[in-house]
mmCIF file of C-alpha atoms in Angstrom:
data_model
loop_
_atom_site.group_PDB
_atom_site.id
_atom_site.type_symbol
_atom_site.label_atom_id
_atom_site.label_comp_id
_atom_site.label_asym_id
_atom_site.label_seq_id
_atom_site.Cartn_x
_atom_site.Cartn_y
_atom_site.Cartn_z
ATOM 1 C CA UNK B 6 -15.028 17.248 79.530
ATOM 2 C CA UNK B 7 -15.580 14.443 77.008
ATOM 3 C CA UNK B 8 -12.831 11.943 76.273
ATOM 4 C CA UNK B 9 -12.692 13.128 72.631
ATOM 5 C CA UNK B 10 -12.161 16.760 73.634
ATOM 6 C CA UNK B 11 -9.541 15.709 76.176
ATOM 7 C CA UNK B 12 -7.779 13.702 73.458
ATOM 8 C CA UNK B 13 -7.567 16.674 71.109
ATOM 9 C CA UNK B 14 -6.330 18.941 73.882
ATOM 10 C CA UNK B 15 -3.664 16.353 74.678
ATOM 11 C CA UNK B 16 -2.663 16.241 70.989
ATOM 12 C CA UNK B 17 -2.395 20.051 70.827
ATOM 13 C CA UNK B 18 -0.357 20.097 74.015
ATOM 14 C CA UNK B 19 1.956 17.379 72.675
ATOM 15 C CA UNK B 20 2.755 19.143 69.375
ATOM 16 C CA UNK B 21 3.240 22.456 71.194
ATOM 17 C CA UNK B 22 5.606 20.805 73.649
ATOM 18 C CA UNK B 23 7.360 18.961 70.829
ATOM 19 C CA UNK B 24 7.940 22.228 68.942
ATOM 20 C CA UNK B 25 9.271 24.028 72.039
ATOM 21 C CA UNK B 26 11.490 21.092 72.954
ATOM 22 C CA UNK B 27 13.090 20.777 69.525
ATOM 23 C CA UNK B 28 13.560 24.544 69.307
ATOM 24 C CA UNK B 29 15.163 24.633 72.748
ATOM 25 C CA UNK B 30 17.400 21.707 71.886
ATOM 26 C CA UNK B 31 18.624 23.406 68.688
ATOM 27 C CA UNK B 32 19.183 26.709 70.515
ATOM 28 C CA UNK B 33 21.264 24.973 73.205
ATOM 29 C CA UNK B 34 23.318 23.134 70.585
ATOM 30 C CA UNK B 35 23.998 26.499 68.823
ATOM 31 C CA UNK B 36 24.082 28.715 71.892
ATOM 32 C CA UNK B 37 27.414 30.274 70.915
ATOM 33 C CA UNK B 38 25.993 31.476 67.583
ATOM 34 C CA UNK B 39 23.821 34.119 69.251
ATOM 35 C CA UNK B 40 20.582 33.320 67.431
ATOM 36 C CA UNK B 41 17.334 35.019 68.458
ATOM 37 C CA UNK B 42 15.610 32.720 70.957
ATOM 38 C CA UNK B 43 12.021 33.921 70.271
ATOM 39 C CA UNK B 44 12.520 33.570 66.525
ATOM 40 C CA UNK B 45 14.068 30.118 66.875
ATOM 41 C CA UNK B 46 11.346 28.829 69.198
ATOM 42 C CA UNK B 47 8.626 30.386 67.038
ATOM 43 C CA UNK B 48 10.168 28.759 63.982
ATOM 44 C CA UNK B 49 9.951 25.266 65.493
ATOM 45 C CA UNK B 50 6.486 25.865 66.960
ATOM 46 C CA UNK B 51 5.245 26.891 63.524
ATOM 47 C CA UNK B 52 7.248 24.105 61.905
ATOM 48 C CA UNK B 53 5.645 21.311 63.885
ATOM 49 C CA UNK B 54 2.235 23.007 64.188
ATOM 50 C CA UNK B 55 0.829 21.469 60.983
ATOM 51 C CA UNK B 56 1.139 18.048 62.565
ATOM 52 C CA UNK B 57 -1.873 18.852 64.718
ATOM 53 C CA UNK B 58 -3.890 19.144 61.511
ATOM 54 C CA UNK B 59 -2.180 16.032 60.128
ATOM 55 C CA UNK B 60 -3.259 14.225 63.299
ATOM 56 C CA UNK B 61 -6.887 15.111 62.582
ATOM 57 C CA UNK B 62 -6.508 13.731 59.054
ATOM 58 C CA UNK B 63 -4.815 10.530 60.247
ATOM 59 C CA UNK B 64 -7.415 9.861 62.942
ATOM 60 C CA UNK B 65 -10.300 10.384 60.516
ATOM 61 C CA UNK B 66 -8.604 8.231 57.886
ATOM 62 C CA UNK B 67 -7.920 5.440 60.364
ATOM 63 C CA UNK B 68 -11.517 5.478 61.601
ATOM 64 C CA UNK B 69 -12.729 4.786 58.065
ATOM 65 C CA UNK B 70 -9.852 2.622 56.832
ATOM 66 C CA UNK B 71 -8.217 1.175 59.954
ATOM 67 C CA UNK B 72 -4.663 -0.081 59.950
ATOM 68 C CA UNK B 73 -5.611 -2.879 62.379
ATOM 69 C CA UNK B 74 -6.408 -5.545 61.362
ATOM 70 C CA UNK B 75 -3.665 -5.091 58.811
ATOM 71 C CA UNK B 76 -4.882 -5.301 55.235
ATOM 72 C CA UNK B 77 -2.959 -4.683 52.021
ATOM 73 C CA UNK B 78 -5.337 -2.029 50.659
ATOM 74 C CA UNK B 79 -5.551 -0.006 53.882
ATOM 75 C CA UNK B 80 -1.814 -0.291 54.531
ATOM 76 C CA UNK B 81 -1.021 0.958 51.021
ATOM 77 C CA UNK B 82 -3.492 3.827 51.446
ATOM 78 C CA UNK B 83 -1.899 4.938 54.712
ATOM 79 C CA UNK B 84 1.584 4.659 53.214
ATOM 80 C CA UNK B 85 0.603 6.896 50.289
ATOM 81 C CA UNK B 86 -1.001 9.432 52.632
ATOM 82 C CA UNK B 87 2.074 9.356 54.877
ATOM 83 C CA UNK B 88 4.343 10.073 51.888
ATOM 84 C CA UNK B 89 2.117 12.912 50.685
ATOM 85 C CA UNK B 90 1.959 14.486 54.146
ATOM 86 C CA UNK B 91 5.707 14.072 54.542
ATOM 87 C CA UNK B 92 6.451 15.796 51.250
ATOM 88 C CA UNK B 93 3.941 18.555 51.992
ATOM 89 C CA UNK B 94 5.447 19.129 55.416
ATOM 90 C CA UNK B 95 8.978 19.137 54.003
ATOM 91 C CA UNK B 96 7.975 21.775 51.454
ATOM 92 C CA UNK B 97 6.366 23.780 54.251
ATOM 93 C CA UNK B 98 9.606 23.568 56.262
ATOM 94 C CA UNK B 99 11.573 24.995 53.334
ATOM 95 C CA UNK B 100 9.135 27.858 52.816
ATOM 96 C CA UNK B 101 9.084 28.619 56.538
ATOM 97 C CA UNK B 102 12.880 28.594 56.701
ATOM 98 C CA UNK B 103 13.231 30.973 53.785
ATOM 99 C CA UNK B 104 10.553 33.310 55.184
ATOM 100 C CA UNK B 105 11.644 33.453 58.852
ATOM 101 C CA UNK B 106 15.399 32.929 58.460
ATOM 102 C CA UNK B 107 15.565 31.536 62.008
ATOM 103 C CA UNK B 108 19.363 31.210 61.945
ATOM 104 C CA UNK B 109 19.904 34.809 60.844
ATOM 105 C CA UNK B 110 22.755 35.108 58.391
ATOM 106 C CA UNK B 111 23.577 31.407 58.855
ATOM 107 C CA UNK B 112 20.244 30.323 57.360
ATOM 108 C CA UNK B 113 20.939 28.126 54.327
ATOM 109 C CA UNK B 114 19.846 29.021 50.828
ATOM 110 C CA UNK B 115 17.993 26.234 49.061
ATOM 111 C CA UNK B 116 18.830 25.254 45.498
ATOM 112 C CA UNK B 117 16.727 22.754 43.566
ATOM 113 C CA UNK B 118 19.139 19.987 44.507
ATOM 114 C CA UNK B 119 19.013 21.065 48.146
ATOM 115 C CA UNK B 120 15.218 20.969 48.110
ATOM 116 C CA UNK B 121 15.128 17.410 46.757
ATOM 117 C CA UNK B 122 17.793 16.271 49.224
ATOM 118 C CA UNK B 123 15.988 17.886 52.146
ATOM 119 C CA UNK B 124 12.673 16.310 51.225
ATOM 120 C CA UNK B 125 14.222 12.852 50.894
ATOM 121 C CA UNK B 126 16.133 13.163 54.188
ATOM 122 C CA UNK B 127 13.031 14.433 55.976
ATOM 123 C CA UNK B 128 10.723 11.639 54.807
ATOM 124 C CA UNK B 129 11.878 8.952 57.321
ATOM 125 C CA UNK B 130 11.142 11.341 60.201
ATOM 126 C CA UNK B 131 7.711 12.125 58.764
ATOM 127 C CA UNK B 132 6.906 8.428 58.309
ATOM 128 C CA UNK B 133 7.964 7.691 61.895
ATOM 129 C CA UNK B 134 5.729 10.485 63.172
ATOM 130 C CA UNK B 135 2.815 9.160 61.110
ATOM 131 C CA UNK B 136 3.321 5.730 62.639
ATOM 132 C CA UNK B 137 3.583 7.315 66.090
ATOM 133 C CA UNK B 138 0.199 8.995 65.678
ATOM 134 C CA UNK B 139 -1.349 5.664 64.632
ATOM 135 C CA UNK B 140 0.267 3.920 67.624
ATOM 136 C CA UNK B 141 -0.924 6.629 70.029
ATOM 137 C CA UNK B 142 -4.450 6.346 68.595
ATOM 138 C CA UNK B 143 -4.616 2.592 69.205
ATOM 139 C CA UNK B 144 -2.991 2.942 72.611
ATOM 140 C CA UNK B 145 -5.598 5.511 73.634
ATOM 141 C CA UNK B 146 -8.407 3.287 72.338
ATOM 142 C CA UNK B 147 -7.025 0.336 74.290
ATOM 143 C CA UNK B 148 -6.711 2.348 77.513
ATOM 144 C CA UNK B 149 -10.266 3.677 77.121
ATOM 145 C CA UNK B 150 -11.693 0.205 76.448
ATOM 146 C CA UNK B 151 -9.761 -1.246 79.374
ATOM 147 C CA UNK B 152 -11.029 1.515 81.671
ATOM 148 C CA UNK B 153 -14.600 0.933 80.499
ATOM 149 C CA UNK B 154 -14.147 -2.800 80.991
ATOM 150 C CA UNK B 155 -12.918 -2.287 84.549
ATOM 151 C CA UNK B 156 -15.856 0.000 85.306
ATOM 152 C CA UNK B 157 -18.236 -2.563 83.843
ATOM 153 C CA UNK B 158 -16.649 -5.357 85.891
ATOM 154 C CA UNK B 159 -16.898 -3.239 89.044
ATOM 155 C CA UNK B 160 -20.580 -2.560 88.323
ATOM 156 C CA UNK B 161 -21.233 -6.259 87.745
ATOM 157 C CA UNK B 162 -19.424 -7.186 90.958
ATOM 158 C CA UNK B 163 -21.456 -4.606 92.888
ATOM 159 C CA UNK B 164 -24.704 -5.866 91.366
ATOM 160 C CA UNK B 165 -23.749 -9.464 92.120
ATOM 161 C CA UNK B 166 -22.812 -8.602 95.696
ATOM 162 C CA UNK B 167 -26.109 -6.748 96.193
ATOM 163 C CA UNK B 168 -28.009 -9.691 94.731
ATOM 164 C CA UNK B 169 -26.268 -12.100 97.084
ATOM 165 C CA UNK B 170 -26.985 -9.889 100.073
ATOM 166 C CA UNK B 171 -30.621 -9.510 99.063
ATOM 167 C CA UNK B 172 -30.915 -13.282 98.674
ATOM 168 C CA UNK B 173 -29.487 -13.779 102.169
ATOM 169 C CA UNK B 174 -31.947 -11.231 103.534
ATOM 170 C CA UNK B 175 -34.826 -12.976 101.778
ATOM 171 C CA UNK B 176 -33.745 -16.270 103.349
ATOM 172 C CA UNK B 177 -33.974 -14.732 106.822
ATOM 173 C CA UNK B 178 -37.462 -13.276 106.362
ATOM 174 C CA UNK B 179 -39.446 -16.502 105.668
ATOM 175 C CA UNK B 180 -37.386 -18.320 108.292
ATOM 176 C CA UNK B 181 -38.337 -15.717 110.912
ATOM 177 C CA UNK B 182 -41.965 -15.636 109.710
ATOM 178 C CA UNK B 183 -42.275 -19.430 109.874
ATOM 179 C CA UNK B 184 -40.963 -19.575 113.444
ATOM 180 C CA UNK B 185 -43.208 -16.737 114.646
ATOM 181 C CA UNK B 186 -46.327 -18.254 113.058
ATOM 182 C CA UNK B 187 -45.528 -21.534 114.777
ATOM 183 C CA UNK B 188 -45.469 -19.720 118.110
ATOM 184 C CA UNK B 189 -48.797 -17.986 117.346
ATOM 185 C CA UNK B 190 -50.298 -21.331 116.390
ATOM 186 C CA UNK B 191 -49.178 -22.804 119.717
ATOM 187 C CA UNK B 192 -50.714 -19.907 121.627
ATOM 188 C CA UNK B 193 -54.028 -20.334 119.801
ATOM 189 C CA UNK B 194 -54.092 -24.071 120.540
ATOM 190 C CA UNK B 195 -53.506 -23.450 124.251
ATOM 191 C CA UNK B 196 -56.280 -20.843 124.385
ATOM 192 C CA UNK B 197 -53.985 -17.848 124.905
ATOM 193 C CA UNK B 198 -55.856 -15.630 122.434
ATOM 194 C CA UNK B 199 -54.734 -12.303 123.923
ATOM 195 C CA UNK B 200 -51.105 -13.291 123.654
ATOM 196 C CA UNK B 201 -51.675 -14.573 120.123
ATOM 197 C CA UNK B 202 -53.334 -11.298 119.090
ATOM 198 C CA UNK B 203 -50.435 -9.356 120.591
ATOM 199 C CA UNK B 204 -47.937 -11.459 118.670
ATOM 200 C CA UNK B 205 -49.879 -10.989 115.428
ATOM 201 C CA UNK B 206 -49.811 -7.204 115.954
ATOM 202 C CA UNK B 207 -46.082 -7.344 116.649
ATOM 203 C CA UNK B 208 -45.514 -9.564 113.640
ATOM 204 C CA UNK B 209 -47.416 -7.063 111.491
ATOM 205 C CA UNK B 210 -45.064 -4.292 112.642
ATOM 206 C CA UNK B 211 -42.018 -6.399 111.855
ATOM 207 C CA UNK B 212 -43.311 -7.353 108.427
ATOM 208 C CA UNK B 213 -44.015 -3.694 107.691
ATOM 209 C CA UNK B 214 -40.429 -2.932 108.701
ATOM 210 C CA UNK B 215 -39.038 -5.562 106.338
ATOM 211 C CA UNK B 216 -41.247 -4.319 103.465
ATOM 212 C CA UNK B 217 -40.374 -0.671 104.064
ATOM 213 C CA UNK B 218 -36.671 -1.495 103.905
ATOM 214 C CA UNK B 219 -36.800 -4.181 101.212
ATOM 215 C CA UNK B 220 -33.660 -3.999 99.081
ATOM 216 C CA UNK B 221 -31.924 -1.569 101.444
ATOM 217 C CA UNK B 222 -28.621 -2.899 102.671
ATOM 218 C CA UNK B 223 -28.347 -0.482 105.588
ATOM 219 C CA UNK B 224 -30.596 1.248 108.092
ATOM 220 C CA UNK B 225 -29.843 3.365 111.135
ATOM 221 C CA UNK B 226 -29.094 1.612 114.390
ATOM 222 C CA UNK B 227 -32.037 3.502 115.890
ATOM 223 C CA UNK B 228 -34.418 1.841 113.398
ATOM 224 C CA UNK B 229 -32.852 -1.568 113.869
ATOM 225 C CA UNK B 230 -33.007 -1.132 117.646
ATOM 226 C CA UNK B 231 -36.740 -0.316 117.506
ATOM 227 C CA UNK B 232 -37.314 -3.439 115.407
ATOM 228 C CA UNK B 233 -35.314 -5.497 117.930
ATOM 229 C CA UNK B 234 -37.380 -4.207 120.862
ATOM 230 C CA UNK B 235 -40.580 -5.150 119.020
ATOM 231 C CA UNK B 236 -39.225 -8.613 118.344
ATOM 232 C CA UNK B 237 -38.224 -9.118 121.981
ATOM 233 C CA UNK B 238 -41.670 -7.932 123.096
ATOM 234 C CA UNK B 239 -43.168 -10.652 120.912
ATOM 235 C CA UNK B 240 -40.860 -13.208 122.489
ATOM 236 C CA UNK B 241 -41.680 -11.984 125.976
ATOM 237 C CA UNK B 242 -45.312 -12.843 125.330
ATOM 238 C CA UNK B 243 -44.125 -16.434 124.931
ATOM 239 C CA UNK B 244 -42.187 -16.347 128.175
ATOM 240 C CA UNK B 245 -43.976 -13.711 130.283
ATOM 241 C CA UNK B 246 -42.473 -14.922 133.584
ATOM 242 C CA UNK B 247 -39.072 -15.950 132.271
ATOM 243 C CA UNK B 248 -37.800 -13.272 129.884
ATOM 244 C CA UNK B 249 -36.566 -9.804 130.654
ATOM 245 C CA UNK B 250 -34.641 -7.707 128.173
ATOM 246 C CA UNK B 251 -32.937 -4.380 127.748
ATOM 247 C CA UNK B 252 -31.704 -2.461 124.698
ATOM 248 C CA UNK B 253 -29.202 0.300 125.419
ATOM 249 C CA UNK B 254 -28.024 2.347 122.423
ATOM 250 C CA UNK B 255 -25.683 5.244 123.116
ATOM 251 C CA UNK B 256 -26.948 8.516 121.576
ATOM 252 C CA UNK B 257 -23.787 9.075 119.525
ATOM 253 C CA UNK B 258 -24.299 5.864 117.525
ATOM 254 C CA UNK B 259 -28.053 6.029 116.919
ATOM 255 C CA UNK B 260 -27.499 7.273 113.341
ATOM 256 C CA UNK B 261 -24.814 4.652 112.659
ATOM 257 C CA UNK B 262 -25.472 2.455 109.621
ATOM 258 C CA UNK B 263 -26.051 -1.240 110.246
ATOM 259 C CA UNK B 264 -27.177 -4.020 107.878
ATOM 260 C CA UNK B 265 -30.929 -4.466 107.741
ATOM 261 C CA UNK B 266 -32.190 -7.277 110.015
ATOM 262 C CA UNK B 267 -28.726 -7.920 111.443
ATOM 263 C CA UNK B 268 -29.869 -8.053 115.089
ATOM 264 C CA UNK B 269 -32.994 -10.198 114.786
ATOM 265 C CA UNK B 270 -31.115 -13.478 114.036
ATOM 266 C CA UNK B 271 -28.855 -12.859 117.042
ATOM 267 C CA UNK B 272 -31.870 -12.281 119.289
ATOM 268 C CA UNK B 273 -33.592 -15.356 117.876
ATOM 269 C CA UNK B 274 -30.495 -17.424 118.616
ATOM 270 C CA UNK B 275 -30.367 -16.021 122.176
ATOM 271 C CA UNK B 276 -34.029 -16.887 122.787
ATOM 272 C CA UNK B 277 -33.879 -20.353 121.273
ATOM 273 C CA UNK B 278 -30.650 -21.533 122.869
ATOM 274 C CA UNK B 279 -30.734 -19.485 126.048
ATOM 275 C CA UNK B 280 -34.230 -18.692 127.296
ATOM 276 C CA UNK B 281 -36.295 -21.495 125.712
ATOM 277 C CA UNK B 282 -33.998 -24.255 126.997
ATOM 278 C CA UNK B 283 -33.986 -23.018 130.566
ATOM 279 C CA UNK B 284 -36.774 -23.574 133.086
ATOM 280 C CA UNK B 285 -35.746 -20.500 135.071
ATOM 281 C CA UNK B 286 -35.855 -16.803 134.391
ATOM 282 C CA UNK B 287 -33.503 -15.450 131.767
ATOM 283 C CA UNK B 288 -32.397 -12.181 130.307
ATOM 284 C CA UNK B 289 -31.311 -10.686 127.001
ATOM 285 C CA UNK B 290 -29.355 -7.432 127.158
ATOM 286 C CA UNK B 291 -28.143 -5.472 124.163
ATOM 287 C CA UNK B 292 -25.566 -2.677 124.212
ATOM 288 C CA UNK B 293 -24.423 -0.548 121.293
ATOM 289 C CA UNK B 294 -21.550 1.915 121.615
ATOM 290 C CA UNK B 295 -18.515 3.348 119.843
ATOM 291 C CA UNK B 296 -15.187 1.683 120.574
ATOM 292 C CA UNK B 297 -11.872 2.598 118.887
ATOM 293 C CA UNK B 298 -13.712 4.350 116.063
ATOM 294 C CA UNK B 299 -15.943 1.337 115.352
ATOM 295 C CA UNK B 300 -19.528 0.505 116.162
ATOM 296 C CA UNK B 301 -19.666 -2.288 118.709
ATOM 297 C CA UNK B 302 -22.842 -4.222 119.450
ATOM 298 C CA UNK B 303 -22.973 -6.784 122.245
ATOM 299 C CA UNK B 304 -25.905 -9.086 122.918
ATOM 300 C CA UNK B 305 -25.770 -11.054 126.168
ATOM 301 C CA UNK B 306 -28.178 -13.812 127.098
ATOM 302 C CA UNK B 307 -28.317 -16.045 130.122
ATOM 303 C CA UNK B 308 -27.683 -19.740 129.548
ATOM 304 C CA UNK B 309 -24.774 -21.706 128.172
ATOM 305 C CA UNK B 310 -23.181 -22.071 124.773
ATOM 306 C CA UNK B 311 -24.351 -25.456 123.582
ATOM 307 C CA UNK B 312 -22.264 -27.169 120.902
ATOM 308 C CA UNK B 313 -24.304 -28.468 118.021
ATOM 309 C CA UNK B 314 -23.956 -29.926 114.528
ATOM 310 C CA UNK B 315 -23.714 -26.433 113.051
ATOM 311 C CA UNK B 316 -25.120 -22.940 113.083
ATOM 312 C CA UNK B 317 -28.672 -22.223 112.022
ATOM 313 C CA UNK B 318 -29.592 -20.333 108.891
ATOM 314 C CA UNK B 319 -29.846 -17.041 110.788
ATOM 315 C CA UNK B 320 -26.283 -17.070 112.117
ATOM 316 C CA UNK B 321 -24.843 -18.461 108.880
ATOM 317 C CA UNK B 322 -26.487 -15.679 106.894
ATOM 318 C CA UNK B 323 -25.364 -13.097 109.436
ATOM 319 C CA UNK B 324 -21.735 -14.158 109.035
ATOM 320 C CA UNK B 325 -22.010 -14.213 105.236
ATOM 321 C CA UNK B 326 -23.684 -10.805 105.031
ATOM 322 C CA UNK B 327 -21.030 -9.251 107.253
ATOM 323 C CA UNK B 328 -18.296 -10.791 105.127
ATOM 324 C CA UNK B 329 -19.903 -9.496 101.922
ATOM 325 C CA UNK B 330 -20.434 -6.002 103.293
ATOM 326 C CA UNK B 331 -17.276 -5.390 105.321
ATOM 327 C CA UNK B 332 -14.692 -8.023 104.413
ATOM 328 C CA UNK B 333 -11.850 -7.906 106.928
ATOM 329 C CA UNK B 334 -13.168 -4.692 108.486
ATOM 330 C CA UNK B 335 -15.580 -6.506 110.789
ATOM 331 C CA UNK B 336 -15.412 -8.866 113.760
ATOM 332 C CA UNK B 337 -18.139 -11.237 114.895
ATOM 333 C CA UNK B 338 -18.013 -13.947 117.533
ATOM 334 C CA UNK B 339 -20.230 -15.821 119.979
ATOM 335 C CA UNK B 340 -18.652 -17.035 123.220
ATOM 336 C CA UNK B 341 -19.388 -17.832 126.845
ATOM 337 C CA UNK B 342 -19.052 -14.801 129.073
ATOM 338 C CA UNK B 343 -20.021 -13.896 132.644
ATOM 339 C CA UNK B 344 -22.252 -16.898 133.230
ATOM 340 C CA UNK B 345 -24.002 -16.579 129.904
ATOM 341 C CA UNK B 346 -23.412 -16.207 126.169
ATOM 342 C CA UNK B 347 -22.148 -13.051 124.502
ATOM 343 C CA UNK B 348 -22.549 -12.300 120.798
ATOM 344 C CA UNK B 349 -20.155 -9.502 119.882
ATOM 345 C CA UNK B 350 -20.224 -7.562 116.619
ATOM 346 C CA UNK B 351 -17.833 -4.818 115.498
ATOM 347 C CA UNK B 352 -18.214 -2.923 112.196
ATOM 348 C CA UNK B 353 -17.075 0.457 110.825
ATOM 349 C CA UNK B 354 -19.007 3.294 112.461
ATOM 350 C CA UNK B 355 -20.475 5.365 109.631
ATOM 351 C CA UNK B 356 -23.480 7.616 109.998
ATOM 352 C CA UNK B 357 -26.311 7.030 107.558
ATOM 353 C CA UNK B 358 -27.403 10.265 105.891
#
């Protein structure tokens, strides 16, 4: 239903209700007189009915010659129209009263003097109603504009948020690409061509993943988990005798929605600060499961939590993306745990359709 149609239905409902209400009020005030209720209510419904037509006239007139901003010519025009409509409605009231005789034998007879007096006494009410229609028109316009403004603001905020998230994602991609190419370059220089070729193939898969999901804020945990395994396989070619890993995703959360490329920065941080800095063997284990209605992802790596001047771009962007997407509905922390470092992430568990 369009807003214009809804407005006219509301106007019709108002004048119908107004007629019934005034008729009911008069009947209650004269309940001891024994007047016919149907006739009395019908009289007031018919009496106020023309104001629906007057409303159409007023709205059309105000669209062409608006009252606001107030101008002398338009104000005088509306005043003249209000007086004409008031007199016409007063004359209609008199004719309706004489024809229906709603008060039975108590219905007044109108002389010429009575007609003039009735029209004069009725005019203030008619002018007030005219002003009420104008006020309702501007109130409705204001509410509609305010609603449209709020919708527009919400759309702008959503677009801005998506742009920020996309910018954060784009920051991660060249950062990851630069680091991986550095590793490939090192492998080539040391004559490890097979390992370099394997990393290039893995890098190709990861780049295809990022291109396939470019602009998407969410993917399934199953897709993100497959990307994470490929990334860890690439890293294992760097540390063939030192890195073992495991990715365990419970079946019930495989379709859960997660932000695109949310796990790769965590794995990169685990490799750089856990495996790469240790001369011994290390491990990276990832678990994903449902806990208290939320999706919980834990990434454990051997090593220690080393304080530094600040987080890298990957972790900073991860925190910012989570804040943009989930606000207070998420939890993310990195802490020492069980002889290693545990990155823990909790977000709403929602299946991606």
